[in-house]
Short mmCIF file of C-alpha atoms and ligand atoms in Angstrom, two decimals:
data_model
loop_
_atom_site.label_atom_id
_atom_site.label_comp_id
_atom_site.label_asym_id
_atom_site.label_seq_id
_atom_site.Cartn_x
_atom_site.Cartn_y
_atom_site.Cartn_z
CA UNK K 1 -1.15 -11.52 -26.70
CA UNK K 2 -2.31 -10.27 -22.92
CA UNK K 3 -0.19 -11.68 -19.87
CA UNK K 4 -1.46 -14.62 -18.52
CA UNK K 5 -2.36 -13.81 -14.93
CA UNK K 6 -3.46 -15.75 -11.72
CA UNK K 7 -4.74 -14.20 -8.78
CA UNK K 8 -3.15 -15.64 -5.03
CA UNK K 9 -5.29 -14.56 -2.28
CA UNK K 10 -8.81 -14.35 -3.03
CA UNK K 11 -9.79 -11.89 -0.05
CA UNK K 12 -11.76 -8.23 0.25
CA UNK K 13 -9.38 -6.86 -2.30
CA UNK K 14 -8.73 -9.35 -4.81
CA UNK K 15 -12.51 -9.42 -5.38
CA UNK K 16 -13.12 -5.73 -4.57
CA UNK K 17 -10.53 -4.27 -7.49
CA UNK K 18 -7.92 -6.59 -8.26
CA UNK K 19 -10.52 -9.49 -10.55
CA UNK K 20 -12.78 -6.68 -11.72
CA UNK K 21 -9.89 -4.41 -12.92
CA UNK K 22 -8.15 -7.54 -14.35
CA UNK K 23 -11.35 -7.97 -16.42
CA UNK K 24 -11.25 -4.70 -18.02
CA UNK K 25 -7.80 -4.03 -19.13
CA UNK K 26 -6.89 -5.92 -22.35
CA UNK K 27 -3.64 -6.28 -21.76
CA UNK K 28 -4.33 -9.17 -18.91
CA UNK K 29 -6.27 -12.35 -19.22
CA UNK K 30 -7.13 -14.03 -15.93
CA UNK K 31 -6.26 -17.89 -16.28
CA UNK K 32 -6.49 -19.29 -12.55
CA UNK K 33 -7.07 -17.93 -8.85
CA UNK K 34 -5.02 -19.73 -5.94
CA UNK K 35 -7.22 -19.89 -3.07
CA UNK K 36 -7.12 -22.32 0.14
CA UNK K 37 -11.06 -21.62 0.09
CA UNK K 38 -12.56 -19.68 -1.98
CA UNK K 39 -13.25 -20.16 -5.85
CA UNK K 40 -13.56 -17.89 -8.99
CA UNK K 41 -16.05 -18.61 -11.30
CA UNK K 42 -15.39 -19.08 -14.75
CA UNK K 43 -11.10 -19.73 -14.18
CA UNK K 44 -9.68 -23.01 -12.30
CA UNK K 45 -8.81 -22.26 -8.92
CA UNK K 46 -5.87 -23.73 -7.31
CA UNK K 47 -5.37 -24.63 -3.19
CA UNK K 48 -1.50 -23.25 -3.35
CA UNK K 49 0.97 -22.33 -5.93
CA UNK K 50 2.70 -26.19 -6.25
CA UNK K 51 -1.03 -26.90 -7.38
CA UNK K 52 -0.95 -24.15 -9.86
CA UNK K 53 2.81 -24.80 -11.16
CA UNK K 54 1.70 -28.80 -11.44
CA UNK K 55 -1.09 -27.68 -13.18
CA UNK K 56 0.97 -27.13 -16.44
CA UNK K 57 -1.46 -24.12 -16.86
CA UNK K 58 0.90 -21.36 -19.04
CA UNK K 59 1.29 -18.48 -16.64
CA UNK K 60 3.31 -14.97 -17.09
CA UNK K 61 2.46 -13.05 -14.07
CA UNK K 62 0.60 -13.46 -10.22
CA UNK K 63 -1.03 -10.81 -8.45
CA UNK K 64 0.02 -11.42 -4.68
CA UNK K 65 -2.77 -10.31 -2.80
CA UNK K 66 -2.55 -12.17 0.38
CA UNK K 67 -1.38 -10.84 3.95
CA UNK K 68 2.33 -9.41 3.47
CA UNK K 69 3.54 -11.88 6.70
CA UNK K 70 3.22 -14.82 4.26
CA UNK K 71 4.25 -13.44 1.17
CA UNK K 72 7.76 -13.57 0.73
CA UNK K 73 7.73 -17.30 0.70
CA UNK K 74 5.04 -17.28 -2.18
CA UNK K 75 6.74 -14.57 -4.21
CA UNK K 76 10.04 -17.03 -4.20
CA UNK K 77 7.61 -19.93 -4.90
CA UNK K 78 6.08 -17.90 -7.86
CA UNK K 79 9.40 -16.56 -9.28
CA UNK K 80 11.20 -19.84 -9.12
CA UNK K 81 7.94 -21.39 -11.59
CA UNK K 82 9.21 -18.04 -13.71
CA UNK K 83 6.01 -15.99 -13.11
CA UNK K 84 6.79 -11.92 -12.73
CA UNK K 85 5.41 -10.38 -9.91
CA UNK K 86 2.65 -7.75 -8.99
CA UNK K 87 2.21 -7.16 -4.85
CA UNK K 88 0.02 -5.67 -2.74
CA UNK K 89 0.91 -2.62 0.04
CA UNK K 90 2.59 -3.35 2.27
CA UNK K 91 4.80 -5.19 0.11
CA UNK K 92 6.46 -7.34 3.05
CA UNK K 93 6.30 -7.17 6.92
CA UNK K 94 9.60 -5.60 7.27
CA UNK K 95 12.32 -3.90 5.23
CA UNK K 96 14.48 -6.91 5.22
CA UNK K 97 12.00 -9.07 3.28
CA UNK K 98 11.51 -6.72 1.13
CA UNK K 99 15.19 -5.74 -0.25
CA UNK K 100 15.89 -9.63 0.07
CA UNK K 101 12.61 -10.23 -2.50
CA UNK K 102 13.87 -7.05 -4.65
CA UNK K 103 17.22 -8.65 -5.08
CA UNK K 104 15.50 -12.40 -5.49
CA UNK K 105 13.56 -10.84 -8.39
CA UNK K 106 16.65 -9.04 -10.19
CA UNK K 107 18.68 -12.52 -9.94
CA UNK K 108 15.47 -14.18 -11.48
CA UNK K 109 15.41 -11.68 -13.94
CA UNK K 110 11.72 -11.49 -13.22
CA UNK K 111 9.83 -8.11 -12.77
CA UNK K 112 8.78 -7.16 -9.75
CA UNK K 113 5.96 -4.23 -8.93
CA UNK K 114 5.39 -3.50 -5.19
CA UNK K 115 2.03 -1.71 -5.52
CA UNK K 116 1.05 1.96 -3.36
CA UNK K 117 -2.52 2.00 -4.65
CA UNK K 118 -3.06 5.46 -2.90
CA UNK K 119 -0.58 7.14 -5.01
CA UNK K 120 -2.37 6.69 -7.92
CA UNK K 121 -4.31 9.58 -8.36
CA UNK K 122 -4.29 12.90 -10.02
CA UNK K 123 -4.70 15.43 -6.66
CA UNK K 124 -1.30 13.51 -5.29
CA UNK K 125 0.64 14.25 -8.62
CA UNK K 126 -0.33 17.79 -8.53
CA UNK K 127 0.48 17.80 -4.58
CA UNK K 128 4.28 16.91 -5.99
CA UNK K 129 4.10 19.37 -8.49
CA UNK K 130 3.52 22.53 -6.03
CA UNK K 131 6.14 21.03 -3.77
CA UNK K 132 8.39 20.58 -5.82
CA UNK K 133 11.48 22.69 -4.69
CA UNK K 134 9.66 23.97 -1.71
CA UNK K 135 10.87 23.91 1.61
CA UNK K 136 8.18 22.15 4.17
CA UNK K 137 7.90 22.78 7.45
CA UNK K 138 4.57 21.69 8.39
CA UNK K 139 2.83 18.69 7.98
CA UNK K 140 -0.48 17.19 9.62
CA UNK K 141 -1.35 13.21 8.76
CA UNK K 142 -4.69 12.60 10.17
CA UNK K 143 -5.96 9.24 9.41
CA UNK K 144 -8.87 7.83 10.55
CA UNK K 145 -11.15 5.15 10.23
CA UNK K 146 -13.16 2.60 11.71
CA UNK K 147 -11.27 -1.11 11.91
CA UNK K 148 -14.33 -3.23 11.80
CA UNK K 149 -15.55 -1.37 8.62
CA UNK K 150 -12.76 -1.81 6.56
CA UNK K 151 -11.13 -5.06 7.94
CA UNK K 152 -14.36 -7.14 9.05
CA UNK K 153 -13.57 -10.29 10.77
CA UNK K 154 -9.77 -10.07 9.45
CA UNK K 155 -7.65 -12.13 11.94
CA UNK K 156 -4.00 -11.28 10.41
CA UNK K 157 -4.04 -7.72 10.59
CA UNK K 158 -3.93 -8.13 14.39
CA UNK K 159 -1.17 -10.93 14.30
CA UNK K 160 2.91 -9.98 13.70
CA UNK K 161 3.40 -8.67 10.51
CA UNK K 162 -0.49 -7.51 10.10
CA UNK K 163 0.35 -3.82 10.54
CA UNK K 164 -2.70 -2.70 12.56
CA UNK K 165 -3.52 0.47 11.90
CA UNK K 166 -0.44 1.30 10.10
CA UNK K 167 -1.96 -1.12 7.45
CA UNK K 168 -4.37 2.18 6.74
CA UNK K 169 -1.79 4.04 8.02
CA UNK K 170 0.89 3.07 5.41
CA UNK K 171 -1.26 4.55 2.67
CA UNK K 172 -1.03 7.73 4.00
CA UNK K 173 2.69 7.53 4.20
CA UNK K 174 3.05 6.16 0.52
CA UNK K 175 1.27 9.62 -0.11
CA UNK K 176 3.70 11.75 2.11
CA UNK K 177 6.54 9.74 0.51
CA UNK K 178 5.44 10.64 -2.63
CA UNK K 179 4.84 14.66 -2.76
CA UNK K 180 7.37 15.84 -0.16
CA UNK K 181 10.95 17.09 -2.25
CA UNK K 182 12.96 15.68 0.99
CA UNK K 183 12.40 12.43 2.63
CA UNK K 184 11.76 13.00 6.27
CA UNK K 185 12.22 10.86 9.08
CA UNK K 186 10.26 9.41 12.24
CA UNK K 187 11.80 10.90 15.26
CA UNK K 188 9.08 9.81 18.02
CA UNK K 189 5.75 7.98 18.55
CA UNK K 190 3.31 6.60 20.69
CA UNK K 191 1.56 3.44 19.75
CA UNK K 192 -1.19 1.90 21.60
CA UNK K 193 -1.22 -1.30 21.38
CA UNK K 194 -4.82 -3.28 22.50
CA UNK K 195 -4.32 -6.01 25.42
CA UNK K 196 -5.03 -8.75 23.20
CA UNK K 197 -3.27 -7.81 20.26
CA UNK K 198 0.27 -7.27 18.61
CA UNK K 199 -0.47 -4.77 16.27
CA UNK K 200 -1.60 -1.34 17.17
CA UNK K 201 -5.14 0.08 16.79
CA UNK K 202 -3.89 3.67 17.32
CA UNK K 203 -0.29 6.06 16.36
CA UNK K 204 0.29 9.51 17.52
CA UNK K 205 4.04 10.39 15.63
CA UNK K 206 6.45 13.60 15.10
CA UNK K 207 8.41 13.69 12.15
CA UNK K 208 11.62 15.82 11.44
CA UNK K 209 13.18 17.22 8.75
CA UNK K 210 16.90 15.88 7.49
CA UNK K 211 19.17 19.02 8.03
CA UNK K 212 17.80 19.95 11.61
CA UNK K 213 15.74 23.25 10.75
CA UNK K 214 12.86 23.70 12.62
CA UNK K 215 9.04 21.82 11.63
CA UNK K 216 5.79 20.53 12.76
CA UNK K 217 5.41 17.70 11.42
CA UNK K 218 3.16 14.90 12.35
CA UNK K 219 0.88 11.92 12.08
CA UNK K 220 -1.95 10.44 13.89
CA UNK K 221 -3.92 6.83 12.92
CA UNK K 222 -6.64 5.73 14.69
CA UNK K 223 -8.73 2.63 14.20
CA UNK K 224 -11.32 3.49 16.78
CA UNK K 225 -13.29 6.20 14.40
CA UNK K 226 -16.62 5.58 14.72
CA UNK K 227 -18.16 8.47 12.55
CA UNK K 228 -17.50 8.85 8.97
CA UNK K 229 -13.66 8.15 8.03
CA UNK K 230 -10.88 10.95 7.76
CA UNK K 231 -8.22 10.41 5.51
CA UNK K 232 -6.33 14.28 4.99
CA UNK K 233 -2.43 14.87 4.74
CA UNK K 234 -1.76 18.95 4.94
CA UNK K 235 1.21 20.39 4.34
CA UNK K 236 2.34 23.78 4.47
CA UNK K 237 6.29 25.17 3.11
CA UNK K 238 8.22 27.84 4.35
CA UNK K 239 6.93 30.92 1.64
CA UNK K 240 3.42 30.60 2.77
CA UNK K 241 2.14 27.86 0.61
CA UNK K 242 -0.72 25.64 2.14
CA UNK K 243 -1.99 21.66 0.94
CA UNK K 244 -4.57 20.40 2.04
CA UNK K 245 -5.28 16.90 0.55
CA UNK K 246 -8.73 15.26 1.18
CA UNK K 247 -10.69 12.11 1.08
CA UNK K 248 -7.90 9.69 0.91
CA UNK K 249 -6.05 12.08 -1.22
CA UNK K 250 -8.01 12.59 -4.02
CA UNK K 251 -9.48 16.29 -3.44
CA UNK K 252 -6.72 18.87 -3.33
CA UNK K 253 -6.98 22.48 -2.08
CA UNK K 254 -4.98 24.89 -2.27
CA UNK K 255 -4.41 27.76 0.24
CA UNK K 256 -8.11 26.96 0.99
CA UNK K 257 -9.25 26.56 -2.94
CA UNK K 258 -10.42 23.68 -4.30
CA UNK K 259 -7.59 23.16 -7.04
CA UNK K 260 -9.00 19.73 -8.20
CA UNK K 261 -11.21 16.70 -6.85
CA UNK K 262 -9.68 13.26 -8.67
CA UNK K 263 -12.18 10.61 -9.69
CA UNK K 264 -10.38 7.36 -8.27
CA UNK K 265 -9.14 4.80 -10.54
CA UNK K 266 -6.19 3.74 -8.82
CA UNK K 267 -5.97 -0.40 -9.87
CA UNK K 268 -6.90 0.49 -13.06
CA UNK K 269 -3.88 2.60 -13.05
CA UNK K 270 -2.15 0.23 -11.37
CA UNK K 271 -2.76 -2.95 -13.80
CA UNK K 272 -1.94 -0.11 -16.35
CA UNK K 273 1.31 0.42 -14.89
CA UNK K 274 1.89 -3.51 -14.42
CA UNK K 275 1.60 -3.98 -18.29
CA UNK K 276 3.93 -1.13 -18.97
CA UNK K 277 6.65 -2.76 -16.83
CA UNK K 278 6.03 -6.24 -18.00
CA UNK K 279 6.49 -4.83 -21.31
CA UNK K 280 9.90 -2.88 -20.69
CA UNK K 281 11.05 -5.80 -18.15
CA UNK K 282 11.46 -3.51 -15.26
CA UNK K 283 10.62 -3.85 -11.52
CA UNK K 284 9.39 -1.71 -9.72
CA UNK K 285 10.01 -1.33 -5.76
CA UNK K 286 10.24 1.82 -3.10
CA UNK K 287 10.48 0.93 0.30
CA UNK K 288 9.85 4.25 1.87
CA UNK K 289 7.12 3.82 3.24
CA UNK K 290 7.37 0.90 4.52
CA UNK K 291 10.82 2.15 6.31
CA UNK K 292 9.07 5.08 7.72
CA UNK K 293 6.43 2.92 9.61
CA UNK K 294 9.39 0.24 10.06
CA UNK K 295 10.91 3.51 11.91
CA UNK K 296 8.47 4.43 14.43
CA UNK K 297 8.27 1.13 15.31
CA UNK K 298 11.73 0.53 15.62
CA UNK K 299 11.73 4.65 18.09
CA UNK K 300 7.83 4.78 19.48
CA UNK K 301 6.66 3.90 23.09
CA UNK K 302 4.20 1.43 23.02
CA UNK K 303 0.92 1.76 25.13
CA UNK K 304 -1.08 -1.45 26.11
CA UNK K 305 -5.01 -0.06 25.67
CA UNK K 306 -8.79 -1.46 26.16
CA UNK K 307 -8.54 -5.28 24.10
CA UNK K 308 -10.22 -5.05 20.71
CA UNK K 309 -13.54 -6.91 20.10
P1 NAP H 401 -8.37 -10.53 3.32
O1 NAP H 401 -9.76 -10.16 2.94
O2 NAP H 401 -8.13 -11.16 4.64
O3 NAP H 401 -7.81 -11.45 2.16
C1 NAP H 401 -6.51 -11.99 2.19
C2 NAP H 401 -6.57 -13.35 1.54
O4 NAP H 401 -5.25 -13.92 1.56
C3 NAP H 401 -7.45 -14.33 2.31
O5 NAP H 401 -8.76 -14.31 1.80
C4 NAP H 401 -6.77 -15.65 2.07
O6 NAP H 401 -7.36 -16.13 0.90
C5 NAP H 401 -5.35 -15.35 1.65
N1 NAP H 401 -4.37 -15.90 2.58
C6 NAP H 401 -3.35 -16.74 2.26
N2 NAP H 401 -2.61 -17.04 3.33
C7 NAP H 401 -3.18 -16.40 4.36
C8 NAP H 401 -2.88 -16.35 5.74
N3 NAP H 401 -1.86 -17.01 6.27
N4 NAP H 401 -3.68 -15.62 6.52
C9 NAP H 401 -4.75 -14.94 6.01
N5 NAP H 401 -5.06 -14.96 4.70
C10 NAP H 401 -4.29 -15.69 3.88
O7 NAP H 401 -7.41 -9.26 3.26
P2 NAP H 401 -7.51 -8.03 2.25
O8 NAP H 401 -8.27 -6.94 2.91
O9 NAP H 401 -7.92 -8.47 0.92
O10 NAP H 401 -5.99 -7.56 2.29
C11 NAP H 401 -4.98 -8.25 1.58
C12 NAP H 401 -3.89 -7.24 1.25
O11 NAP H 401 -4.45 -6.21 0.44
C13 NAP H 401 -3.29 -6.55 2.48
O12 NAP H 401 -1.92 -6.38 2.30
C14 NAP H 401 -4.01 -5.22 2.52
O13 NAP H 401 -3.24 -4.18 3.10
C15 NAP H 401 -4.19 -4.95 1.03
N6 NAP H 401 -5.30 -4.02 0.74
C16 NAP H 401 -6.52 -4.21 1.32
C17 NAP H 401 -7.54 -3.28 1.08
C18 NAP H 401 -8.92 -3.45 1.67
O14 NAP H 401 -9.81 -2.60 1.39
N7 NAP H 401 -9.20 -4.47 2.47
C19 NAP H 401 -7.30 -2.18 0.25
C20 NAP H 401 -6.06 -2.06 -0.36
C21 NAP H 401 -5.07 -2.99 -0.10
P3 NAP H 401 -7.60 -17.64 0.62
O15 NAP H 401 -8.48 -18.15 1.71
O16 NAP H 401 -8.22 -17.44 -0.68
O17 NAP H 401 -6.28 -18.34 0.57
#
């Protein structure tokens, strides 16, 4: 029988991937959406979760695919009706939140699945692959993209907890997080911060390495790109080996060859992954990336810029 699942949050990307991929994987059969405004056709659609839980509607599983500021509260709400768990990046506004839901989940005994949709995706897994063992010393994040393209008319991600650019920016990192062999760690940043805002719109940050030796290793977001988007991690290691990972991660070249351009299916993998864990009763959860960015926050010098329109 597929898991019964309800969508929270009906937004850009419960309707851009989250329904549609839903739809297509057997495993899952959509039974509700829980939406303060918006409706689903063909499911009952629910103003909050008490609505949904009163409902008497059988449920196995949400998909938690509202702003991360508010969902901590609802992922409590949802595992206290006994519903397991899939979330969207960033899991939770800080660290905290997130090892208090983690543990929350375990005592429930329900399964948990914090979601880095930009990891699925076969360039990234052969990015690991080559660097596996390797030691890196260079690394160049540049990630790019216009704010009002990809967030249009999207209050929250300006508001605490909304991530500004380090919503975009995040990705990136679940990438890095991913391929490197060592975890590295923030050691400085600037973040600019627009006048009327309390989220940045811009990051310039240096990275170091764990045991002291020598890199370059960096990252800058911006929000303000106005051409086409840039989304490219490279990364070079000590014996002359170079990355260069393209379009969001999904074209890898190596030392300057193409070595293999993905075709992106990441929620499909991702609801793939879901029923695999449902199935085995495991959770899922790294908070790496979300510490990184949690770390130049907590070590970066803010800069007030221009307000954002
Ligand atoms: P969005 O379009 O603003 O949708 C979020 C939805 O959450 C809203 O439509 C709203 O739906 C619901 N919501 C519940 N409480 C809310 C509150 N207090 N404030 C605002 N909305 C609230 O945002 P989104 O772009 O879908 O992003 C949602 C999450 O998905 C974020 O964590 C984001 O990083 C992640 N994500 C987004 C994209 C993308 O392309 N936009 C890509 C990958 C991941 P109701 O009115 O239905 O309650």
């Amino acid at each position: 029988m597929p898991y019964r699942i309800a969508v929270v949050g009906i937004g850009k990307i419960a309707r851009d991937q989250h329904l549609p991929c839903i739809g297509k994987n057997r495993n899952f059969a959509l039974v509700a959406g829980v939406s303060r405004s918006a409706r689903i056709e063909g499911v009952p659609t629910f103003e909050n979760l008490s609505a949904l839980k009163a409902s008497k509607l059988k449920v196995d599983c949400v998909a938690l695919c509202t702003p991360p500021a508010v969902r901590l509260a609802m992922a409590r709400e949802a595992t206290d009706c006994g519903w397991h768990l899939l979330i969207e990046k960033p899991p939770t506004p800080t660290v905290g939140e997130l090892l208090a839901l983690e543990a929350y989940a375990r005592r429930k005994k329900r399964v948990l699945y914090a979601t880095w949709h930009s990891r699925y995706n076969k360039s990234v897994d052969m990015a690991k692959t080559r660097l596996k063992g390797r030691h890196v010393d260079f690394l160049r994040v540049t990630w790019k993209e216009d704010v009002h393209k990809w967030h249009p008319g999207q209050a929250w991600i300006w508001q605490p907890g909304g991530f500004g650019v380090f919503d975009p920016g995040i990705n990136a990192l679940s990438i890095v997080t991913k391929i490197l062999p060592e975890p590295i760690f923030a050691e400085s940043a600037t973040i600019e911060v627009p006048a009327n805002a309390a989220t940045p719109i811009g990051a310039d940050i240096r990275f170091k390495r764990g045991d002291g030796a020598p890199a370059n290793l960096s990252a800058v977001f911006d929000w303000r790109q106005k051409a086409s988007e840039i989304w490219e991690i490279e990364v070079g290691t000590r014996d002359g080996l170079r990355l260069h990972l393209k379009n969001g991660g999904s074209i890898l070249e190596v030392n300057g060859k193409t070595a293999h351009k993905a075709v992106l299916h990441e929620y499909e993998d991702i609801y793939a992954r879901f029923a695999r864990l449902l199935k085995a009763r495991k959770s899922e959860v790294d908070p790496s990336p979300l510490q990184l960015v949690s770390d130049c926050f907590m070590l970066g010098k803010p800069v007030v810029v221009e307000p954002v329109s």
